[in-house]
Coordinates of C-alpha atoms in Angstrom, one line a residue:
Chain Q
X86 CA 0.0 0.0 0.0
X87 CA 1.3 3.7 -1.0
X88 CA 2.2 5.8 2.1
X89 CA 3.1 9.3 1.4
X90 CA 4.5 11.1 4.3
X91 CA 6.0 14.7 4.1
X92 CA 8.3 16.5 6.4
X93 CA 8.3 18.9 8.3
X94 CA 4.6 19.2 9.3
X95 CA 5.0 22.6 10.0
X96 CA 7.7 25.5 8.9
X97 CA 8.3 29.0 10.0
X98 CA 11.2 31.1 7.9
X99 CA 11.8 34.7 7.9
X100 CA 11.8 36.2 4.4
X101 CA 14.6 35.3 1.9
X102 CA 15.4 32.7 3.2
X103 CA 16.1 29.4 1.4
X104 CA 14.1 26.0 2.1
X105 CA 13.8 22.6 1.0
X106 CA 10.3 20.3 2.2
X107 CA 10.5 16.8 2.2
X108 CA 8.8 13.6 0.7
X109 CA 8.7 10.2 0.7
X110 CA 6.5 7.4 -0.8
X111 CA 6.7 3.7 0.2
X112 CA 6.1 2.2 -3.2
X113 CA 9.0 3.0 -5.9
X114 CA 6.6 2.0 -8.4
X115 CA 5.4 5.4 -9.3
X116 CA 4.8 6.9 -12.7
X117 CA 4.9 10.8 -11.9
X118 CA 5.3 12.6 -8.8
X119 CA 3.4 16.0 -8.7
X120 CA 3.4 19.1 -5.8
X121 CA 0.7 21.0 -5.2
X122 CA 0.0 24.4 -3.1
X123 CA -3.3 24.5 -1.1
X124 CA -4.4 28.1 0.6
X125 CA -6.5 28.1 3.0
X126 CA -9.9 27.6 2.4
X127 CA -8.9 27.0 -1.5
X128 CA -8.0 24.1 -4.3
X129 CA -5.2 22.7 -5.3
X130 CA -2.6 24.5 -7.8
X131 CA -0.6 22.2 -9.2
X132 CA 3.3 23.6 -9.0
X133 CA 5.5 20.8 -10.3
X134 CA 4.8 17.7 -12.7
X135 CA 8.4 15.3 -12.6
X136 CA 8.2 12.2 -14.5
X137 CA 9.4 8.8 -13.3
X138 CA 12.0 9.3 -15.8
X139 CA 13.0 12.8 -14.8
X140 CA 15.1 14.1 -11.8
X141 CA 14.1 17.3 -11.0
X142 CA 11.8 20.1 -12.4
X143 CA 12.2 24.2 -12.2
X144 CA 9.8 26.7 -12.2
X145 CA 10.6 30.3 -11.1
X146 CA 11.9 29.8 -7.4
X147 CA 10.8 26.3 -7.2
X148 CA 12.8 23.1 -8.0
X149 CA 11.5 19.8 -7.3
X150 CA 13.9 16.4 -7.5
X151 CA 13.0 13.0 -7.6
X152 CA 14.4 9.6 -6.8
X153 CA 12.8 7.4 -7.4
X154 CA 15.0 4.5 -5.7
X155 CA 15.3 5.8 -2.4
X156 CA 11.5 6.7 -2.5
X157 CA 11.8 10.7 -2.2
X158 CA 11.2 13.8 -3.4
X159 CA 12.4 17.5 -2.0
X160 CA 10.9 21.2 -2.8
X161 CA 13.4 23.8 -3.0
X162 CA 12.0 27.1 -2.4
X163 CA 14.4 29.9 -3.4
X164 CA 14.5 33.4 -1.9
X165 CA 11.6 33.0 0.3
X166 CA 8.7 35.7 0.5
X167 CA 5.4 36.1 2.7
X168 CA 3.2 35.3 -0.8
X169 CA 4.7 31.5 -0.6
X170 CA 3.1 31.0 2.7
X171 CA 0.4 28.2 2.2
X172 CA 0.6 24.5 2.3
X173 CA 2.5 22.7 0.6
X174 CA 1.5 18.9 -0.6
X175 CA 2.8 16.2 -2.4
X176 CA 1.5 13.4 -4.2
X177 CA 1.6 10.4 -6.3
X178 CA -0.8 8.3 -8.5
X179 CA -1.8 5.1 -7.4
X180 CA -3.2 2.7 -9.7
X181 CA -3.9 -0.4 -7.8
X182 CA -7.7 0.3 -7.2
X183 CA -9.0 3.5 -8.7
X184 CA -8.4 4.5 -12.1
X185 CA -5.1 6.5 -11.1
X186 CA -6.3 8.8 -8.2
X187 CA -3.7 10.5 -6.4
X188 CA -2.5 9.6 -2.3
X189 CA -1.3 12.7 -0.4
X190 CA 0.8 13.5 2.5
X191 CA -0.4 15.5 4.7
X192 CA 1.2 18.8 3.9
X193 CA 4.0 21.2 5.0
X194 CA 2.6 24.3 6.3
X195 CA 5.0 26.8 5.6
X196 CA 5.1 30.5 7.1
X197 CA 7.0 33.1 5.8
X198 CA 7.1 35.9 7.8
X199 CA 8.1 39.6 6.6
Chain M
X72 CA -3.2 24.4 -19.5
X73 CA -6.5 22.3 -18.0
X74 CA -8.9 23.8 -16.2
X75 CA -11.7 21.8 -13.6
X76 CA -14.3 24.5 -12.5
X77 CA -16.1 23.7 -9.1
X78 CA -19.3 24.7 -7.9
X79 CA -20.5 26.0 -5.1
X80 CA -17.5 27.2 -3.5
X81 CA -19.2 27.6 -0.4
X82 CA -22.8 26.6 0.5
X83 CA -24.1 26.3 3.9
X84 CA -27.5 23.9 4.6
X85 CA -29.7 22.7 7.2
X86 CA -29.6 19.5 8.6
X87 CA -31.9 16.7 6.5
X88 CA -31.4 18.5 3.0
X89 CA -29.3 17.8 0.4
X90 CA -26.8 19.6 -1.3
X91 CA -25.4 19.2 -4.9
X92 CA -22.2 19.8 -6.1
X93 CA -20.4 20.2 -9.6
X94 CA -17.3 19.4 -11.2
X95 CA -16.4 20.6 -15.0
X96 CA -13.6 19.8 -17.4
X97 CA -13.5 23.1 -19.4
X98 CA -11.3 22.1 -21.9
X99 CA -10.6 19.0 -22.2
X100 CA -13.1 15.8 -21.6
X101 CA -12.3 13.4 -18.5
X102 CA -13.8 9.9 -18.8
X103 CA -12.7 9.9 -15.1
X104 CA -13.0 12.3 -12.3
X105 CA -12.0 11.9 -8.5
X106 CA -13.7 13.2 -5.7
X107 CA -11.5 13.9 -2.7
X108 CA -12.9 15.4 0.9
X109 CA -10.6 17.6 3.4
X110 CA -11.4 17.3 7.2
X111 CA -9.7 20.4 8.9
X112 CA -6.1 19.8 9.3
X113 CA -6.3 16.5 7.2
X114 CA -4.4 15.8 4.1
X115 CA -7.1 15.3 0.8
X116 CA -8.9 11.7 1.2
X117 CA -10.0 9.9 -2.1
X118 CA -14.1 9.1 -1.8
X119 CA -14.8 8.1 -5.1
X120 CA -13.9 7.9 -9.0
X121 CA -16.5 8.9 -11.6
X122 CA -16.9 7.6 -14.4
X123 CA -18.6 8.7 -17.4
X124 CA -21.0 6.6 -18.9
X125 CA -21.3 3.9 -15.7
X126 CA -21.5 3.8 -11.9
X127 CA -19.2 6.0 -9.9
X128 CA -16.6 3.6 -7.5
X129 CA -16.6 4.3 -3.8
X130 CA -13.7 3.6 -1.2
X131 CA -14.0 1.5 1.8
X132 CA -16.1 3.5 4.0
X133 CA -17.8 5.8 2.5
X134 CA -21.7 5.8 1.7
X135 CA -22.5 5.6 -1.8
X136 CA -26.0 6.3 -1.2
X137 CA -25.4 9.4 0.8
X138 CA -22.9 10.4 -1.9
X139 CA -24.7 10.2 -5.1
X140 CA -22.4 11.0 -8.2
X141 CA -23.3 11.3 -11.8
X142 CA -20.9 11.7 -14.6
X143 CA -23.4 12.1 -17.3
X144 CA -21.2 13.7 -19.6
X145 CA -17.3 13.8 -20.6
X146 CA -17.1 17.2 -19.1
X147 CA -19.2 17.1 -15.8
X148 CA -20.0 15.2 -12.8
X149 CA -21.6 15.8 -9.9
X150 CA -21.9 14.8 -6.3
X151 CA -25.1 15.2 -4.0
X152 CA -24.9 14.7 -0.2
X153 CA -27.9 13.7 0.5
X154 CA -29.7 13.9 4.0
X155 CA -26.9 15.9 5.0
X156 CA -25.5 16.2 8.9
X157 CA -23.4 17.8 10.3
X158 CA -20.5 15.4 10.0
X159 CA -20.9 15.3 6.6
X160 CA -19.6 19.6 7.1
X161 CA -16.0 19.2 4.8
X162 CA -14.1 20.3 1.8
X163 CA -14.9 19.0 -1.3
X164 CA -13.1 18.9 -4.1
X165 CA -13.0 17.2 -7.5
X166 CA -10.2 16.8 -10.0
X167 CA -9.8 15.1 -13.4
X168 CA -6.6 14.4 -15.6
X169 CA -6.4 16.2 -19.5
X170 CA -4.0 13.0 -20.7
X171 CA -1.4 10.7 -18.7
X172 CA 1.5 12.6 -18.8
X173 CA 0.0 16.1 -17.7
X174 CA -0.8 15.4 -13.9
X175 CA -4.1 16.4 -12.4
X176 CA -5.7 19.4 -12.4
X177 CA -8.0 20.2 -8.8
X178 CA -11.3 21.9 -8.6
X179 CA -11.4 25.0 -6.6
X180 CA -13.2 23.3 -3.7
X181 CA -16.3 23.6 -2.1
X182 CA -17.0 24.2 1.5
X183 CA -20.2 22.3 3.1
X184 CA -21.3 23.8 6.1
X185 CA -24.6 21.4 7.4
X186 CA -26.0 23.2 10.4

């Protein structure tokens, strides 16, 4: 059974700074990895796509790697600012039962303060 | 890039009624749509996958005739709480995939506030 866990829970950095969240998935059998940012109160905005086949992805700020081996996956969040605080979630597609719906970890909550 | 628009965003209802909520692919057509539901502080929790054309499938636990979903067309399904309580107060939100390689793309939510 996939098991997603992310790391920290919870993270407080003052503006600029640099960060890196954490995930991990049991099952190395994945085909795509994908991070997502959740507001409060709001959907999902999908940051970051990466491909089994890929080892990281950049967009802006953000650069996601993969490997898939050791079962993880980091965020790196350059330059930090007060707009990235939100919650930050990872996730993978499981195809054993459902017709590829996704399992999530629980989320980084990440505060940026000014 | 894909877009999945959600209705209500919010809706608040009484106890006993039932509430309906919809899911559209605006430009592309999903055979398959997921609906997920957030308790507060929880991480997104898969209830069902719709599929167009033929009965939704529900996880372990969760009512599929207090959770009515139709996916009548390639572009929209909906789910009805019906005889809602106030357990049943959660985020809601849908999402559907454009092709394999693209990833999914998430509904705006919708809160459910049964009073």
């Amino acid at each position: 059974k996939q098991e997603v866990t992310q790391i920290p829970a919870a993270l407080s950095v003052p503006e600029g700074e640099n960060l890196v969240l954490n995930c991990s998935f049991t099952d190395s059998a994945i085909y795509n990895l994908q991070w997502f940012r959740q507001d409060p109160g709001k959907g999902l905005t999908s940051l970051l796509l990466i491909q089994s086949s890929q080892r990281e992805q950049t967009s802006g700020r953000l650069n996601a790697s993969l490997d898939k081996s050791s079962g993880r996956s980091t965020l790196y969040i350059a330059a930090s600012q007060p707009g990235d605080s939100a919650t930050y979630l990872c996730a993978v597609p499981f195809y054993g039962g459902s017709q590829g719906n996704l399992i999530f970890g629980k989320g980084t909550k990440l505060s940026v303060k000014p | 890039g894909a877009v999945v628009s959600q209705h209500p965003s919010r809706v608040i209802c009484k106890s006993g009624t039932s509430v309906k909520i919809e899911c559209r692919s605006l430009d592309f057509q999903a055979t398959t749509m997921f609906w997920y539901r957030q308790f507060p502080k929880q991480s997104l929790m898969l209830m069902a996958t719709s599929n167009e054309g033929s009965k939704a499938t529900y996880e372990q636990g969760v009512e599929k005739d207090k959770f009515l979903i139709n996916h009548a067309s390639l572009t929209l399904s909906t789910l009805t709480v019906t005889s809602a309580h106030p357990e049943d107060s959660s985020f809601y939100i849908c999402s559907a995939r454009d092709r394999l390689e693209y990833g999914y793309t998430f509904g705006s939510g919708t809160r459910l506030t049964v009073v």
